[in-house]
Amino acid sequence: MERFRNKIAFVTGGSRGIGLAIAERFAAEGAKLAVVSNSMEELNQAERQFKAAGYVMLPLLADVSDADQIERAVARTVSQWGRIDILANNAGIAWEEDFLEMKDNNWRKMLDINLNGMFYTAQRVSRQMVQQGGGVIINMSSTNGIVGEAKYAHYNASKGGIVLLTKTMALELGGCGIRVNAVCPGYIQSPMSEAIDSPEFVEAYIRANIPLGRAGVPDEVAGVFAFLASDDAAFITGTTLVVDGGQLAF
Ligand SMILES: NC(=O)c1ccc[n+]([C@@H]2O[C@H](COP(=O)([O-])OP(=O)(O)OC[C@H]3O[C@@H](n4cnc5c(N)ncnc54)[C@H](O)[C@@H]3O)[C@@H](O)[C@H]2O)c1
């Protein structure tokens, strides 16, 4: 199946974890990739991996919380390929912190990367999509964007913001042929979740919270991004799709 043949996919945070799986899925179905990360080492590694699979990837070193860097990354992609068909707005960070002890700097850093970065990227790519007459945007939220989780006030606020950013973009951009949706994963095995949680915590968490009885894997989120980016989702915009093994069914 080559649903994205000749399409250009711009994937932020595509150098590892869920973003890497998303980029790989788009490339496996024919897309050319522009991959943004703030780690050159990870970008080089992803490029080697994709090259070996015969995929085309433009590595873009940029910090999503810096609007100028993102603007340059978008311009570089357009100068290389003339358009951007799909944006997977995925880059994000997370760590635990008690609300009462939370440092202002830490609050700002979380919002700068997870929410402001998502806005800068979405707006700059949307401007290009308006010019070219359409496109598809998928913003990475989380189940934490729908329900709260203790010790994640900053993360929850950023992910909740993404849900309403997504809906508002869908309202304003639908007339320009641009669909905008959000994906809300639950617990997914990735370098991010492995850095935060011990195996014992994960086991107990899964038992208590996830009806399917296991964590998700990055490719299960990538498949949902691919669906939303494809023509099978041609009448879907402004929605949030939960990928959580049933966690929010409680
Ligand atoms: N893992 C989970 O359980 C889970 C659940 C719900 C939502 N998410 C969301 O999915 C997304 C990806 O998460 P993951 O688990 O793959 O995380 P990860 O830490 O494994 O990967 C994050 C990626 O984002 C990039 N990145 C981080 N900060 C950046 C910055 N300032 N500028 C540019 N790139 C930056 C990293 O280089 C990396 O490629 C995040 O938005 C996260 O909040 C993850």
XYZ file of N, CA, C and O in Angstrom, residues 27-105:
316
model
N 7.139 6.988 5.331
C 8.130 6.664 4.286
C 7.845 5.297 3.673
O 7.956 5.115 2.457
N 7.443 4.339 4.519
C 7.150 2.988 4.013
C 5.987 3.017 3.029
O 5.869 2.143 2.177
N 5.128 4.045 3.163
C 3.997 4.154 2.238
C 4.249 5.224 1.174
O 3.317 5.781 0.611
N 5.533 5.538 0.948
C 5.888 6.323 -0.234
C 6.247 7.775 -0.027
O 6.636 8.460 -0.980
N 6.122 8.305 1.211
C 6.393 9.736 1.422
C 7.891 10.024 1.476
O 8.694 9.163 1.851
N 8.240 11.259 1.117
C 9.584 11.782 1.399
C 9.490 12.509 2.746
O 8.497 13.184 3.028
N 10.556 12.392 3.550
C 10.505 12.893 4.928
C 11.349 14.134 5.146
O 12.503 14.183 4.707
N 10.797 15.106 5.870
C 11.590 16.171 6.488
C 11.482 15.927 7.987
O 10.379 15.976 8.543
N 12.593 15.594 8.626
C 12.548 15.208 10.036
C 13.242 16.263 10.892
O 14.421 16.573 10.688
N 12.498 16.818 11.837
C 13.019 17.849 12.749
C 13.351 17.220 14.102
O 12.558 16.462 14.654
N 14.535 17.574 14.619
C 14.885 17.184 15.989
C 15.890 18.191 16.521
O 16.590 18.857 15.747
N 15.985 18.271 17.841
C 17.012 19.131 18.437
C 18.281 18.339 18.754
O 19.165 18.857 19.418
N 18.349 17.097 18.285
C 19.543 16.282 18.511
C 20.148 15.841 17.173
O 19.550 15.052 16.445
N 21.354 16.377 16.878
C 22.022 16.023 15.619
C 22.381 14.548 15.594
O 22.255 13.874 14.575
N 22.802 14.059 16.779
C 23.194 12.650 16.866
C 22.019 11.732 16.486
O 22.166 10.797 15.703
N 20.848 12.038 17.059
C 19.670 11.213 16.748
C 19.252 11.364 15.287
O 18.815 10.399 14.662
N 19.382 12.578 14.757
C 19.026 12.793 13.346
C 19.920 11.953 12.440
O 19.452 11.330 11.478
N 21.244 11.950 12.764
C 22.184 11.158 11.948
C 21.817 9.677 11.998
O 21.847 8.985 10.974
N 21.464 9.234 13.199
C 21.104 7.821 13.364
C 19.840 7.479 12.566
O 19.771 6.458 11.884
N 18.840 8.354 12.662
C 17.590 8.117 11.914
C 17.863 8.121 10.415
O 17.330 7.292 9.666
N 18.731 9.050 9.986
C 19.032 9.154 8.548
C 19.692 7.859 8.050
O 19.354 7.357 6.975
N 20.638 7.348 8.860
C 21.298 6.088 8.471
C 20.269 4.962 8.362
O 20.256 4.197 7.404
N 19.372 4.898 9.379
C 18.352 3.838 9.393
C 17.439 3.943 8.163
O 17.158 2.952 7.500
N 17.004 5.158 7.857
C 16.070 5.338 6.741
C 16.753 5.119 5.387
O 16.160 4.568 4.467
N 17.993 5.583 5.300
C 18.740 5.400 4.043
C 18.889 3.908 3.733
O 18.704 3.472 2.597
N 19.192 3.133 4.793
C 19.373 1.689 4.610
C 18.079 1.042 4.112
O 18.103 0.035 3.404
N 16.930 1.641 4.472
C 15.643 1.092 4.025
C 15.236 1.657 2.659
O 14.159 1.322 2.144
N 16.074 2.558 2.118
C 15.770 3.135 0.803
C 14.836 4.335 0.859
O 14.268 4.738 -0.152
N 14.657 4.933 2.046
C 13.773 6.091 2.191
C 14.551 7.393 1.974
O 15.768 7.436 2.159
N 13.802 8.444 1.636
C 14.412 9.764 1.426
C 14.112 10.642 2.635
O 12.947 10.825 2.989
N 15.164 11.183 3.260
C 14.954 12.002 4.470
C 15.842 13.239 4.445
O 17.042 13.150 4.217
N 15.209 14.384 4.721
C 15.934 15.634 4.901
C 16.057 15.886 6.399
O 15.044 16.078 7.080
N 17.280 15.841 6.962
C 17.422 16.071 8.404
C 17.420 17.564 8.708
O 18.101 18.344 8.041
N 16.641 17.973 9.705
C 16.530 19.398 10.037
C 16.768 19.592 11.532
O 15.916 19.225 12.353
N 17.925 20.134 11.867
C 18.246 20.384 13.274
C 17.548 21.676 13.702
O 17.855 22.756 13.185
N 16.582 21.576 14.599
C 15.863 22.772 15.066
C 15.208 22.478 16.407
O 14.796 21.356 16.674
N 15.126 23.517 17.214
C 14.398 23.438 18.479
C 12.995 23.992 18.226
O 12.855 25.160 17.841
N 11.975 23.168 18.439
C 10.614 23.613 18.111
C 10.170 24.828 18.928
O 9.243 25.538 18.526
N 10.815 25.067 20.060
C 10.416 26.220 20.874
C 11.030 27.531 20.372
O 10.790 28.582 20.951
N 11.796 27.451 19.282
C 12.395 28.652 18.675
C 11.726 28.885 17.314
O 11.994 28.176 16.340
N 10.847 29.898 17.272
C 10.039 30.125 16.062
C 10.911 30.358 14.831
O 10.575 29.895 13.727
N 12.042 31.050 14.991
C 12.909 31.322 13.836
C 13.505 30.039 13.279
O 13.603 29.856 12.063
N 13.931 29.164 14.184
C 14.514 27.890 13.727
C 13.469 27.060 12.976
O 13.775 26.419 11.969
N 12.247 27.081 13.475
C 11.181 26.311 12.806
C 10.855 26.937 11.447
O 10.662 26.236 10.451
N 10.833 28.252 11.411
C 10.555 28.922 10.136
C 11.600 28.538 9.089
O 11.283 28.265 7.931
N 12.871 28.480 9.532
C 13.946 28.088 8.598
C 13.795 26.638 8.154
O 14.028 26.296 6.997
N 13.390 25.775 9.090
C 13.229 24.351 8.744
C 12.105 24.173 7.710
O 12.229 23.377 6.765
N 11.029 24.929 7.892
C 9.919 24.856 6.934
C 10.375 25.391 5.571
O 10.147 24.766 4.522
N 11.078 26.529 5.595
C 11.553 27.131 4.330
C 12.513 26.192 3.606
O 12.463 26.054 2.376
N 13.376 25.541 4.353
C 14.345 24.605 3.756
C 13.614 23.441 3.065
O 13.968 23.028 1.968
N 12.564 22.941 3.722
C 11.788 21.831 3.149
C 11.098 22.276 1.861
O 11.117 21.563 0.852
N 10.521 23.476 1.901
C 9.800 23.965 0.723
C 10.790 24.256 -0.408
O 10.500 23.988 -1.587
N 11.993 24.756 -0.064
C 12.956 25.011 -1.142
C 13.450 23.688 -1.740
O 13.767 23.622 -2.923
N 13.477 22.649 -0.934
C 13.916 21.341 -1.444
C 12.840 20.663 -2.292
O 13.113 20.130 -3.360
N 11.588 20.690 -1.807
C 10.550 19.865 -2.446
C 9.318 20.644 -2.916
O 8.402 20.074 -3.483
N 9.267 21.953 -2.582
C 8.195 22.790 -3.131
C 6.892 22.773 -2.354
O 6.003 23.585 -2.613
N 6.720 21.845 -1.409
C 5.466 21.777 -0.673
C 5.608 20.928 0.589
O 6.613 20.231 0.767
N 4.604 20.984 1.453
C 4.504 20.064 2.599
C 3.057 19.551 2.610
O 2.120 20.331 2.752
N 2.877 18.246 2.430
C 1.528 17.678 2.361
C 1.005 17.265 3.730
O -0.204 17.322 3.975
N 1.928 16.772 4.582
C 1.519 16.222 5.877
C 2.424 16.804 6.960
O 3.650 16.797 6.815
N 1.811 17.292 8.036
C 2.602 17.668 9.220
C 2.245 16.730 10.364
O 1.077 16.649 10.770
N 3.239 15.997 10.881
C 3.081 15.254 12.130
C 3.791 16.086 13.190
O 5.015 16.093 13.290
N 2.987 16.812 13.968
C 3.488 17.801 14.939
C 3.649 17.061 16.261
O 2.758 17.072 17.102
N 4.782 16.394 16.429
C 4.900 15.357 17.464
C 5.860 15.685 18.608
O 5.695 15.170 19.715
N 6.858 16.534 18.363
C 7.920 16.718 19.369
C 7.332 17.134 20.719
O 6.427 17.963 20.789
N 7.866 16.558 21.775
C 7.392 16.928 23.105
C 8.308 16.365 24.173
O 9.132 15.492 23.906
N 8.137 16.888 25.382
C 8.931 16.436 26.524
C 7.975 16.167 27.692
O 6.831 16.617 27.673
N 8.461 15.445 28.692
C 7.644 15.191 29.891
C 8.534 14.830 31.064
O 9.584 14.204 30.869
N 8.149 15.265 32.225
C 8.750 14.752 33.451
C 7.754 15.027 34.581
O 6.868 15.854 34.446
N 7.933 14.285 35.678
C 7.055 14.434 36.844
C 7.520 15.591 37.711
O 8.720 15.803 37.863
N 6.565 16.299 38.309
C 6.920 17.366 39.249
C 5.684 17.704 40.082
O 4.604 17.877 39.527
N 5.864 17.765 41.402
C 4.727 18.127 42.252
C 4.260 19.542 41.945
O 5.087 20.450 41.801
N 2.949 19.715 41.927
C 2.388 21.033 41.624
C 2.887 22.106 42.604
O 3.309 23.188 42.189
N 2.867 21.786 43.900
C 3.214 22.813 44.900
C 4.683 23.229 44.822
O 5.037 24.330 45.221
N 5.526 22.341 44.312
C 6.969 22.621 44.233
C 7.396 23.081 42.833
O 8.566 23.389 42.614
N 6.464 23.089 41.902
C 6.842 23.302 40.502
C 7.518 24.659 40.294
O 7.006 25.696 40.708
N 8.692 24.645 39.662
C 9.453 25.879 39.407
C 8.879 26.589 38.177
O 8.541 25.945 37.186
N 8.827 27.930 38.255
C 8.304 28.705 37.124
C 9.046 28.377 35.828
O 8.444 28.261 34.764
N 10.368 28.230 35.951
C 11.183 27.917 34.755
C 10.773 26.604 34.116
O 10.762 26.481 32.890
